[in-house]
Structures are given as C-alpha cells and as structure tokens.
Amino acid sequence: MDPEIDRYITSTVNENCVVLFSKSTCPHCVSAKKIFDKSKIPYKVVEIDKRGDEKELQNALELLTGARTVPRVFISGKCIGGATETKTLYKEGILLSLVYQCFRRYK
C-alpha cells in the first residue's frame, strides 16, 4: 500500500465522524449520500473519480476494508460497508445511533 494514500485515508476517517469514499456517477454512492442527507447527518465525501490517484486509493480501500466497491462508508473510523449496509443500518435504527455516539465523542 502507498504510505501517502494510507495516511490520507487514516487521517480522513479519524478526523470526521462520517466519511464516504465515493464515485460521483455511481448510483449506489448517490443512494448512500441520500440517506445521510435525508437524516441531516453531516459527512465528508471523497469523490475518488475526481482524484488523480483513483486506482491506488481504491486498491488501498480494498486492503483496508476487504472490498474495492464504492461507496465505502466509515463511521467513527470504522468501515460499516457500502450502500446496502448503510441502508440496512438506517432501516434498523442503528445508523443514527452510531453517528450520534461519534458526534458525542468529538464534542
């Protein structure tokens, strides 16, 4: 793994309660963002297709999370999965609880 990309991912997920690694044209990414938007949950989005290191970043995310698909959604520094997992956690009422715990810790 590229140490610079590894540092970027680590610092991004550690400095933000919610991070979505996304591609701007991906319908699954749009779906995940809509869940956070609808819930009025602030999040950091990294549109990897608008970066010059898309392939390297996606490879690093695969090594870190076990999947290279996007979105890769992180809450409190941990990957919760992609759009399907985000939707499931939202429907089960768990997503808001995870986010709330993170924001309480940072305040």
Short mmCIF file of N, CA, C and O in Angstrom, two decimals:
data_model
loop_
_atom_site.label_atom_id
_atom_site.label_comp_id
_atom_site.label_asym_id
_atom_site.label_seq_id
_atom_site.Cartn_x
_atom_site.Cartn_y
_atom_site.Cartn_z
N MET A 1 0.85 -1.19 0.00
CA MET A 1 0.00 0.00 0.00
C MET A 1 0.89 1.24 0.00
O MET A 1 1.92 1.27 0.65
N ASP A 2 0.48 2.25 -0.71
CA ASP A 2 1.19 3.53 -0.78
C ASP A 2 1.05 4.23 0.58
O ASP A 2 -0.06 4.51 1.01
N PRO A 3 2.16 4.50 1.26
CA PRO A 3 2.09 5.11 2.59
C PRO A 3 1.36 6.46 2.60
O PRO A 3 0.67 6.79 3.56
N GLU A 4 1.52 7.23 1.53
CA GLU A 4 0.85 8.54 1.47
C GLU A 4 -0.67 8.38 1.39
O GLU A 4 -1.42 9.08 2.06
N ILE A 5 -1.12 7.44 0.58
CA ILE A 5 -2.56 7.19 0.45
C ILE A 5 -3.09 6.60 1.76
O ILE A 5 -4.17 6.97 2.21
N ASP A 6 -2.31 5.71 2.36
CA ASP A 6 -2.71 5.14 3.65
C ASP A 6 -2.88 6.23 4.70
O ASP A 6 -3.87 6.24 5.44
N ARG A 7 -1.94 7.17 4.75
CA ARG A 7 -2.04 8.29 5.70
C ARG A 7 -3.27 9.15 5.40
O ARG A 7 -3.97 9.60 6.31
N TYR A 8 -3.53 9.38 4.11
CA TYR A 8 -4.68 10.19 3.72
C TYR A 8 -5.99 9.53 4.18
O TYR A 8 -6.84 10.18 4.78
N ILE A 9 -6.12 8.24 3.92
CA ILE A 9 -7.34 7.54 4.34
C ILE A 9 -7.48 7.57 5.86
O ILE A 9 -8.53 7.91 6.39
N THR A 10 -6.39 7.23 6.54
CA THR A 10 -6.42 7.19 8.01
C THR A 10 -6.77 8.54 8.60
O THR A 10 -7.63 8.64 9.48
N SER A 11 -6.13 9.60 8.14
CA SER A 11 -6.42 10.92 8.70
C SER A 11 -7.84 11.37 8.36
O SER A 11 -8.53 11.95 9.21
N THR A 12 -8.30 11.07 7.16
CA THR A 12 -9.65 11.47 6.78
C THR A 12 -10.70 10.78 7.64
O THR A 12 -11.61 11.43 8.15
N VAL A 13 -10.57 9.48 7.85
CA VAL A 13 -11.59 8.77 8.64
C VAL A 13 -11.46 9.08 10.13
O VAL A 13 -12.45 9.03 10.86
N ASN A 14 -10.27 9.43 10.59
CA ASN A 14 -10.09 9.76 12.01
C ASN A 14 -10.52 11.19 12.34
O ASN A 14 -10.84 11.48 13.49
N GLU A 15 -10.53 12.08 11.35
CA GLU A 15 -10.88 13.48 11.60
C GLU A 15 -12.35 13.79 11.33
O GLU A 15 -12.79 14.92 11.56
N ASN A 16 -13.10 12.83 10.85
CA ASN A 16 -14.51 13.04 10.51
C ASN A 16 -15.35 11.88 11.05
O ASN A 16 -14.94 10.73 10.93
N CYS A 17 -16.49 12.19 11.61
CA CYS A 17 -17.36 11.12 12.13
C CYS A 17 -17.87 10.22 11.02
O CYS A 17 -17.94 9.01 11.18
N VAL A 18 -18.24 10.80 9.90
CA VAL A 18 -18.79 10.03 8.78
C VAL A 18 -18.02 10.39 7.52
O VAL A 18 -17.90 11.57 7.18
N VAL A 19 -17.51 9.36 6.83
CA VAL A 19 -16.78 9.56 5.59
C VAL A 19 -17.31 8.58 4.55
O VAL A 19 -17.47 7.40 4.85
N LEU A 20 -17.57 9.10 3.36
CA LEU A 20 -17.96 8.25 2.24
C LEU A 20 -16.90 8.39 1.16
O LEU A 20 -16.67 9.49 0.66
N PHE A 21 -16.26 7.28 0.82
CA PHE A 21 -15.41 7.23 -0.35
C PHE A 21 -16.33 6.82 -1.48
O PHE A 21 -16.98 5.77 -1.42
N SER A 22 -16.43 7.67 -2.49
CA SER A 22 -17.49 7.59 -3.47
C SER A 22 -16.95 7.83 -4.87
O SER A 22 -15.82 8.26 -5.04
N LYS A 23 -17.79 7.54 -5.86
CA LYS A 23 -17.55 7.98 -7.24
C LYS A 23 -18.76 8.82 -7.62
O LYS A 23 -19.90 8.44 -7.34
N SER A 24 -18.51 9.95 -8.23
CA SER A 24 -19.57 10.93 -8.48
C SER A 24 -20.71 10.40 -9.35
O SER A 24 -21.84 10.87 -9.22
N THR A 25 -20.46 9.43 -10.20
CA THR A 25 -21.50 8.92 -11.09
C THR A 25 -22.09 7.59 -10.64
O THR A 25 -22.94 7.02 -11.34
N CYS A 26 -21.69 7.09 -9.50
CA CYS A 26 -22.13 5.78 -9.01
C CYS A 26 -23.51 5.88 -8.36
O CYS A 26 -23.69 6.62 -7.39
N PRO A 27 -24.50 5.14 -8.85
CA PRO A 27 -25.85 5.20 -8.27
C PRO A 27 -25.91 4.70 -6.83
O PRO A 27 -26.70 5.20 -6.03
N HIS A 28 -25.06 3.74 -6.47
CA HIS A 28 -25.04 3.25 -5.09
C HIS A 28 -24.49 4.31 -4.14
O HIS A 28 -24.96 4.45 -3.00
N CYS A 29 -23.52 5.08 -4.63
CA CYS A 29 -22.96 6.18 -3.85
C CYS A 29 -24.01 7.26 -3.62
O CYS A 29 -24.16 7.78 -2.51
N VAL A 30 -24.74 7.59 -4.69
CA VAL A 30 -25.81 8.58 -4.58
C VAL A 30 -26.84 8.12 -3.56
O VAL A 30 -27.31 8.90 -2.73
N SER A 31 -27.19 6.84 -3.58
CA SER A 31 -28.15 6.28 -2.64
C SER A 31 -27.68 6.43 -1.20
O SER A 31 -28.46 6.82 -0.32
N ALA A 32 -26.42 6.12 -0.94
CA ALA A 32 -25.88 6.25 0.41
C ALA A 32 -25.88 7.71 0.86
O ALA A 32 -26.26 8.03 2.00
N LYS A 33 -25.47 8.62 -0.03
CA LYS A 33 -25.45 10.04 0.32
C LYS A 33 -26.86 10.54 0.65
O LYS A 33 -27.04 11.35 1.56
N LYS A 34 -27.86 10.06 -0.09
CA LYS A 34 -29.25 10.47 0.17
C LYS A 34 -29.70 10.08 1.56
O LYS A 34 -30.44 10.83 2.20
N ILE A 35 -29.27 8.94 2.05
CA ILE A 35 -29.63 8.51 3.41
C ILE A 35 -29.10 9.51 4.42
O ILE A 35 -29.81 9.94 5.33
N PHE A 36 -27.84 9.90 4.27
CA PHE A 36 -27.25 10.87 5.21
C PHE A 36 -27.88 12.24 5.04
O PHE A 36 -28.14 12.93 6.03
N ASP A 37 -28.14 12.64 3.79
CA ASP A 37 -28.77 13.94 3.54
C ASP A 37 -30.18 13.98 4.15
O ASP A 37 -30.54 14.95 4.83
N LYS A 38 -30.96 12.93 3.92
CA LYS A 38 -32.33 12.86 4.43
C LYS A 38 -32.35 12.91 5.96
O LYS A 38 -33.24 13.50 6.56
N SER A 39 -31.33 12.30 6.56
CA SER A 39 -31.23 12.27 8.03
C SER A 39 -30.55 13.51 8.59
O SER A 39 -30.37 13.62 9.80
N LYS A 40 -30.13 14.41 7.69
CA LYS A 40 -29.42 15.64 8.10
C LYS A 40 -28.15 15.34 8.89
O LYS A 40 -27.81 16.03 9.84
N ILE A 41 -27.46 14.30 8.46
CA ILE A 41 -26.20 13.90 9.08
C ILE A 41 -25.06 14.47 8.24
O ILE A 41 -24.94 14.15 7.06
N PRO A 42 -24.22 15.31 8.83
CA PRO A 42 -23.08 15.83 8.08
C PRO A 42 -22.06 14.72 7.81
O PRO A 42 -21.85 13.84 8.64
N TYR A 43 -21.46 14.77 6.65
CA TYR A 43 -20.48 13.76 6.29
C TYR A 43 -19.44 14.37 5.36
O TYR A 43 -19.69 15.36 4.69
N LYS A 44 -18.30 13.72 5.33
CA LYS A 44 -17.22 14.10 4.41
C LYS A 44 -17.29 13.13 3.25
O LYS A 44 -17.36 11.92 3.46
N VAL A 45 -17.31 13.64 2.05
CA VAL A 45 -17.31 12.77 0.88
C VAL A 45 -16.00 12.96 0.11
O VAL A 45 -15.53 14.08 -0.05
N VAL A 46 -15.40 11.86 -0.29
CA VAL A 46 -14.21 11.86 -1.12
C VAL A 46 -14.60 11.22 -2.44
O VAL A 46 -14.87 10.01 -2.49
N GLU A 47 -14.71 12.03 -3.47
CA GLU A 47 -15.06 11.54 -4.80
C GLU A 47 -13.78 11.04 -5.46
O GLU A 47 -13.02 11.81 -6.03
N ILE A 48 -13.55 9.74 -5.35
CA ILE A 48 -12.27 9.20 -5.80
C ILE A 48 -12.07 9.30 -7.31
O ILE A 48 -10.94 9.30 -7.78
N ASP A 49 -13.17 9.39 -8.06
CA ASP A 49 -13.04 9.52 -9.52
C ASP A 49 -12.61 10.92 -9.95
O ASP A 49 -12.31 11.15 -11.10
N LYS A 50 -12.56 11.84 -9.00
CA LYS A 50 -12.13 13.20 -9.32
C LYS A 50 -10.72 13.48 -8.83
O LYS A 50 -10.27 14.61 -8.81
N ARG A 51 -10.04 12.40 -8.42
CA ARG A 51 -8.66 12.50 -7.94
C ARG A 51 -7.74 11.86 -8.97
O ARG A 51 -8.17 11.03 -9.76
N GLY A 52 -6.50 12.18 -8.92
CA GLY A 52 -5.55 11.59 -9.84
C GLY A 52 -5.06 10.21 -9.43
O GLY A 52 -4.38 9.53 -10.19
N ASP A 53 -5.42 9.79 -8.22
CA ASP A 53 -4.94 8.51 -7.69
C ASP A 53 -6.08 7.53 -7.42
O ASP A 53 -6.03 6.74 -6.49
N GLU A 54 -7.10 7.59 -8.27
CA GLU A 54 -8.31 6.77 -8.07
C GLU A 54 -7.98 5.28 -7.90
O GLU A 54 -8.46 4.64 -6.95
N LYS A 55 -7.19 4.73 -8.80
CA LYS A 55 -6.89 3.29 -8.74
C LYS A 55 -6.15 2.94 -7.46
O LYS A 55 -6.49 1.95 -6.78
N GLU A 56 -5.15 3.72 -7.10
CA GLU A 56 -4.37 3.46 -5.90
C GLU A 56 -5.23 3.59 -4.65
O GLU A 56 -5.11 2.78 -3.72
N LEU A 57 -6.09 4.59 -4.63
CA LEU A 57 -6.98 4.79 -3.48
C LEU A 57 -7.96 3.63 -3.35
O LEU A 57 -8.19 3.11 -2.25
N GLN A 58 -8.51 3.19 -4.47
CA GLN A 58 -9.45 2.08 -4.45
C GLN A 58 -8.74 0.78 -4.02
O GLN A 58 -9.31 -0.01 -3.26
N ASN A 59 -7.52 0.58 -4.45
CA ASN A 59 -6.74 -0.58 -4.03
C ASN A 59 -6.47 -0.54 -2.52
O ASN A 59 -6.57 -1.56 -1.83
N ALA A 60 -6.13 0.64 -2.01
CA ALA A 60 -5.88 0.80 -0.57
C ALA A 60 -7.15 0.53 0.24
O ALA A 60 -7.09 -0.12 1.29
N LEU A 61 -8.28 1.01 -0.25
CA LEU A 61 -9.54 0.75 0.44
C LEU A 61 -9.86 -0.74 0.46
O LEU A 61 -10.38 -1.26 1.45
N GLU A 62 -9.53 -1.44 -0.64
CA GLU A 62 -9.75 -2.89 -0.67
C GLU A 62 -8.90 -3.59 0.38
O GLU A 62 -9.39 -4.47 1.09
N LEU A 63 -7.64 -3.21 0.49
CA LEU A 63 -6.77 -3.82 1.50
C LEU A 63 -7.27 -3.52 2.91
O LEU A 63 -7.23 -4.38 3.79
N LEU A 64 -7.77 -2.34 3.11
CA LEU A 64 -8.23 -1.91 4.43
C LEU A 64 -9.59 -2.51 4.81
O LEU A 64 -9.80 -2.89 5.96
N THR A 65 -10.49 -2.62 3.84
CA THR A 65 -11.87 -3.00 4.17
C THR A 65 -12.30 -4.36 3.62
O THR A 65 -13.36 -4.85 3.97
N GLY A 66 -11.50 -4.92 2.72
CA GLY A 66 -11.85 -6.20 2.13
C GLY A 66 -12.73 -6.08 0.89
O GLY A 66 -13.14 -7.08 0.32
N ALA A 67 -13.05 -4.87 0.49
CA ALA A 67 -13.87 -4.66 -0.72
C ALA A 67 -13.38 -3.41 -1.44
O ALA A 67 -12.99 -2.44 -0.80
N ARG A 68 -13.43 -3.45 -2.77
CA ARG A 68 -12.99 -2.28 -3.53
C ARG A 68 -14.16 -1.53 -4.13
O ARG A 68 -14.00 -0.55 -4.82
N THR A 69 -15.37 -2.02 -3.88
CA THR A 69 -16.55 -1.33 -4.39
C THR A 69 -16.79 -0.04 -3.62
O THR A 69 -16.36 0.11 -2.48
N VAL A 70 -17.47 0.88 -4.27
CA VAL A 70 -17.87 2.12 -3.61
C VAL A 70 -19.39 2.17 -3.58
O VAL A 70 -20.03 1.55 -4.43
N PRO A 71 -19.92 2.86 -2.59
CA PRO A 71 -19.20 3.62 -1.58
C PRO A 71 -18.58 2.70 -0.53
O PRO A 71 -19.05 1.60 -0.30
N ARG A 72 -17.56 3.21 0.11
CA ARG A 72 -17.02 2.64 1.34
C ARG A 72 -17.37 3.67 2.39
O ARG A 72 -16.95 4.82 2.32
N VAL A 73 -18.16 3.28 3.36
CA VAL A 73 -18.70 4.20 4.36
C VAL A 73 -18.03 3.93 5.70
O VAL A 73 -18.02 2.79 6.17
N PHE A 74 -17.49 4.98 6.28
CA PHE A 74 -16.84 4.88 7.59
C PHE A 74 -17.61 5.73 8.60
O PHE A 74 -17.98 6.87 8.30
N ILE A 75 -17.82 5.17 9.77
CA ILE A 75 -18.39 5.91 10.89
C ILE A 75 -17.49 5.65 12.09
O ILE A 75 -17.16 4.49 12.39
N SER A 76 -17.09 6.70 12.76
CA SER A 76 -16.19 6.61 13.92
C SER A 76 -14.90 5.87 13.58
O SER A 76 -14.38 5.10 14.38
N GLY A 77 -14.40 6.07 12.36
CA GLY A 77 -13.14 5.46 11.97
C GLY A 77 -13.23 4.02 11.52
O GLY A 77 -12.23 3.43 11.17
N LYS A 78 -14.43 3.43 11.52
CA LYS A 78 -14.60 2.04 11.14
C LYS A 78 -15.48 1.94 9.90
O LYS A 78 -16.49 2.63 9.80
N CYS A 79 -15.11 1.04 9.00
CA CYS A 79 -15.90 0.83 7.79
C CYS A 79 -17.15 0.02 8.15
O CYS A 79 -17.04 -1.06 8.72
N ILE A 80 -18.31 0.58 7.82
CA ILE A 80 -19.56 -0.15 8.05
C ILE A 80 -20.00 -0.89 6.79
O ILE A 80 -20.98 -1.63 6.82
N GLY A 81 -19.29 -0.68 5.67
CA GLY A 81 -19.62 -1.35 4.43
C GLY A 81 -19.95 -0.35 3.34
O GLY A 81 -19.36 0.72 3.27
N GLY A 82 -20.91 -0.74 2.51
CA GLY A 82 -21.30 0.09 1.38
C GLY A 82 -22.73 0.58 1.49
O GLY A 82 -23.27 0.73 2.59
N ALA A 83 -23.36 0.79 0.34
CA ALA A 83 -24.72 1.33 0.31
C ALA A 83 -25.73 0.38 0.93
O ALA A 83 -26.62 0.81 1.68
N THR A 84 -25.61 -0.91 0.66
CA THR A 84 -26.55 -1.89 1.21
C THR A 84 -26.50 -1.92 2.72
O THR A 84 -27.54 -1.89 3.40
N GLU A 85 -25.30 -1.95 3.28
CA GLU A 85 -25.14 -1.97 4.73
C GLU A 85 -25.62 -0.67 5.36
O GLU A 85 -26.25 -0.68 6.43
N THR A 86 -25.36 0.44 4.69
CA THR A 86 -25.82 1.74 5.19
C THR A 86 -27.34 1.77 5.24
O THR A 86 -27.93 2.18 6.25
N LYS A 87 -27.98 1.30 4.18
CA LYS A 87 -29.44 1.27 4.12
C LYS A 87 -30.01 0.34 5.20
O LYS A 87 -30.99 0.69 5.87
N THR A 88 -29.41 -0.81 5.40
CA THR A 88 -29.87 -1.75 6.42
C THR A 88 -29.75 -1.15 7.81
O THR A 88 -30.69 -1.22 8.61
N LEU A 89 -28.60 -0.55 8.10
CA LEU A 89 -28.41 0.07 9.42
C LEU A 89 -29.39 1.22 9.64
O LEU A 89 -29.89 1.42 10.75
N TYR A 90 -29.69 1.96 8.57
CA TYR A 90 -30.66 3.05 8.66
C TYR A 90 -32.05 2.50 8.98
O TYR A 90 -32.72 2.97 9.89
N LYS A 91 -32.47 1.48 8.24
CA LYS A 91 -33.81 0.90 8.45
C LYS A 91 -33.95 0.27 9.83
O LYS A 91 -35.03 0.27 10.40
N GLU A 92 -32.86 -0.27 10.36
CA GLU A 92 -32.89 -0.90 11.68
C GLU A 92 -32.75 0.10 12.81
O GLU A 92 -32.80 -0.27 13.98
N GLY A 93 -32.54 1.38 12.48
CA GLY A 93 -32.40 2.41 13.50
C GLY A 93 -31.03 2.45 14.15
O GLY A 93 -30.84 3.14 15.16
N ILE A 94 -30.09 1.74 13.60
CA ILE A 94 -28.75 1.67 14.18
C ILE A 94 -27.84 2.78 13.67
O ILE A 94 -26.98 3.28 14.40
N LEU A 95 -28.04 3.20 12.43
CA LEU A 95 -27.17 4.19 11.81
C LEU A 95 -27.12 5.49 12.61
O LEU A 95 -26.04 5.99 12.93
N LEU A 96 -28.27 6.01 12.97
CA LEU A 96 -28.31 7.27 13.72
C LEU A 96 -27.62 7.13 15.07
O LEU A 96 -26.95 8.05 15.53
N SER A 97 -27.77 5.98 15.69
CA SER A 97 -27.12 5.74 16.98
C SER A 97 -25.60 5.74 16.84
O SER A 97 -24.90 6.33 17.66
N LEU A 98 -25.08 5.10 15.80
CA LEU A 98 -23.63 5.09 15.57
C LEU A 98 -23.09 6.50 15.35
O LEU A 98 -22.06 6.87 15.90
N VAL A 99 -23.81 7.26 14.55
CA VAL A 99 -23.39 8.63 14.26
C VAL A 99 -23.46 9.49 15.51
O VAL A 99 -22.55 10.25 15.81
N TYR A 100 -24.54 9.35 16.27
CA TYR A 100 -24.72 10.12 17.50
C TYR A 100 -23.56 9.86 18.47
O TYR A 100 -23.02 10.79 19.06
N GLN A 101 -23.19 8.59 18.62
CA GLN A 101 -22.08 8.24 19.52
C GLN A 101 -20.79 8.92 19.08
O GLN A 101 -20.02 9.41 19.91
N CYS A 102 -20.55 8.96 17.79
CA CYS A 102 -19.34 9.60 17.28
C CYS A 102 -19.35 11.10 17.56
O CYS A 102 -18.37 11.64 18.06
N PHE A 103 -20.45 11.76 17.25
CA PHE A 103 -20.52 13.20 17.46
C PHE A 103 -20.41 13.57 18.94
O PHE A 103 -19.83 14.59 19.28
N ARG A 104 -20.95 12.74 19.82
CA ARG A 104 -20.83 12.98 21.26
C ARG A 104 -19.37 12.92 21.70
O ARG A 104 -18.92 13.70 22.53
N ARG A 105 -18.63 12.00 21.11
CA ARG A 105 -17.23 11.83 21.47
C ARG A 105 -16.40 13.03 21.05
O ARG A 105 -15.44 13.42 21.71
N TYR A 106 -16.73 13.64 19.92
CA TYR A 106 -15.95 14.77 19.39
C TYR A 106 -16.33 16.11 19.97
O TYR A 106 -15.65 17.10 19.75
N LYS A 107 -17.44 16.17 20.67
CA LYS A 107 -17.87 17.47 21.22
C LYS A 107 -17.38 17.66 22.62
O LYS A 107 -16.94 16.87 23.30
#
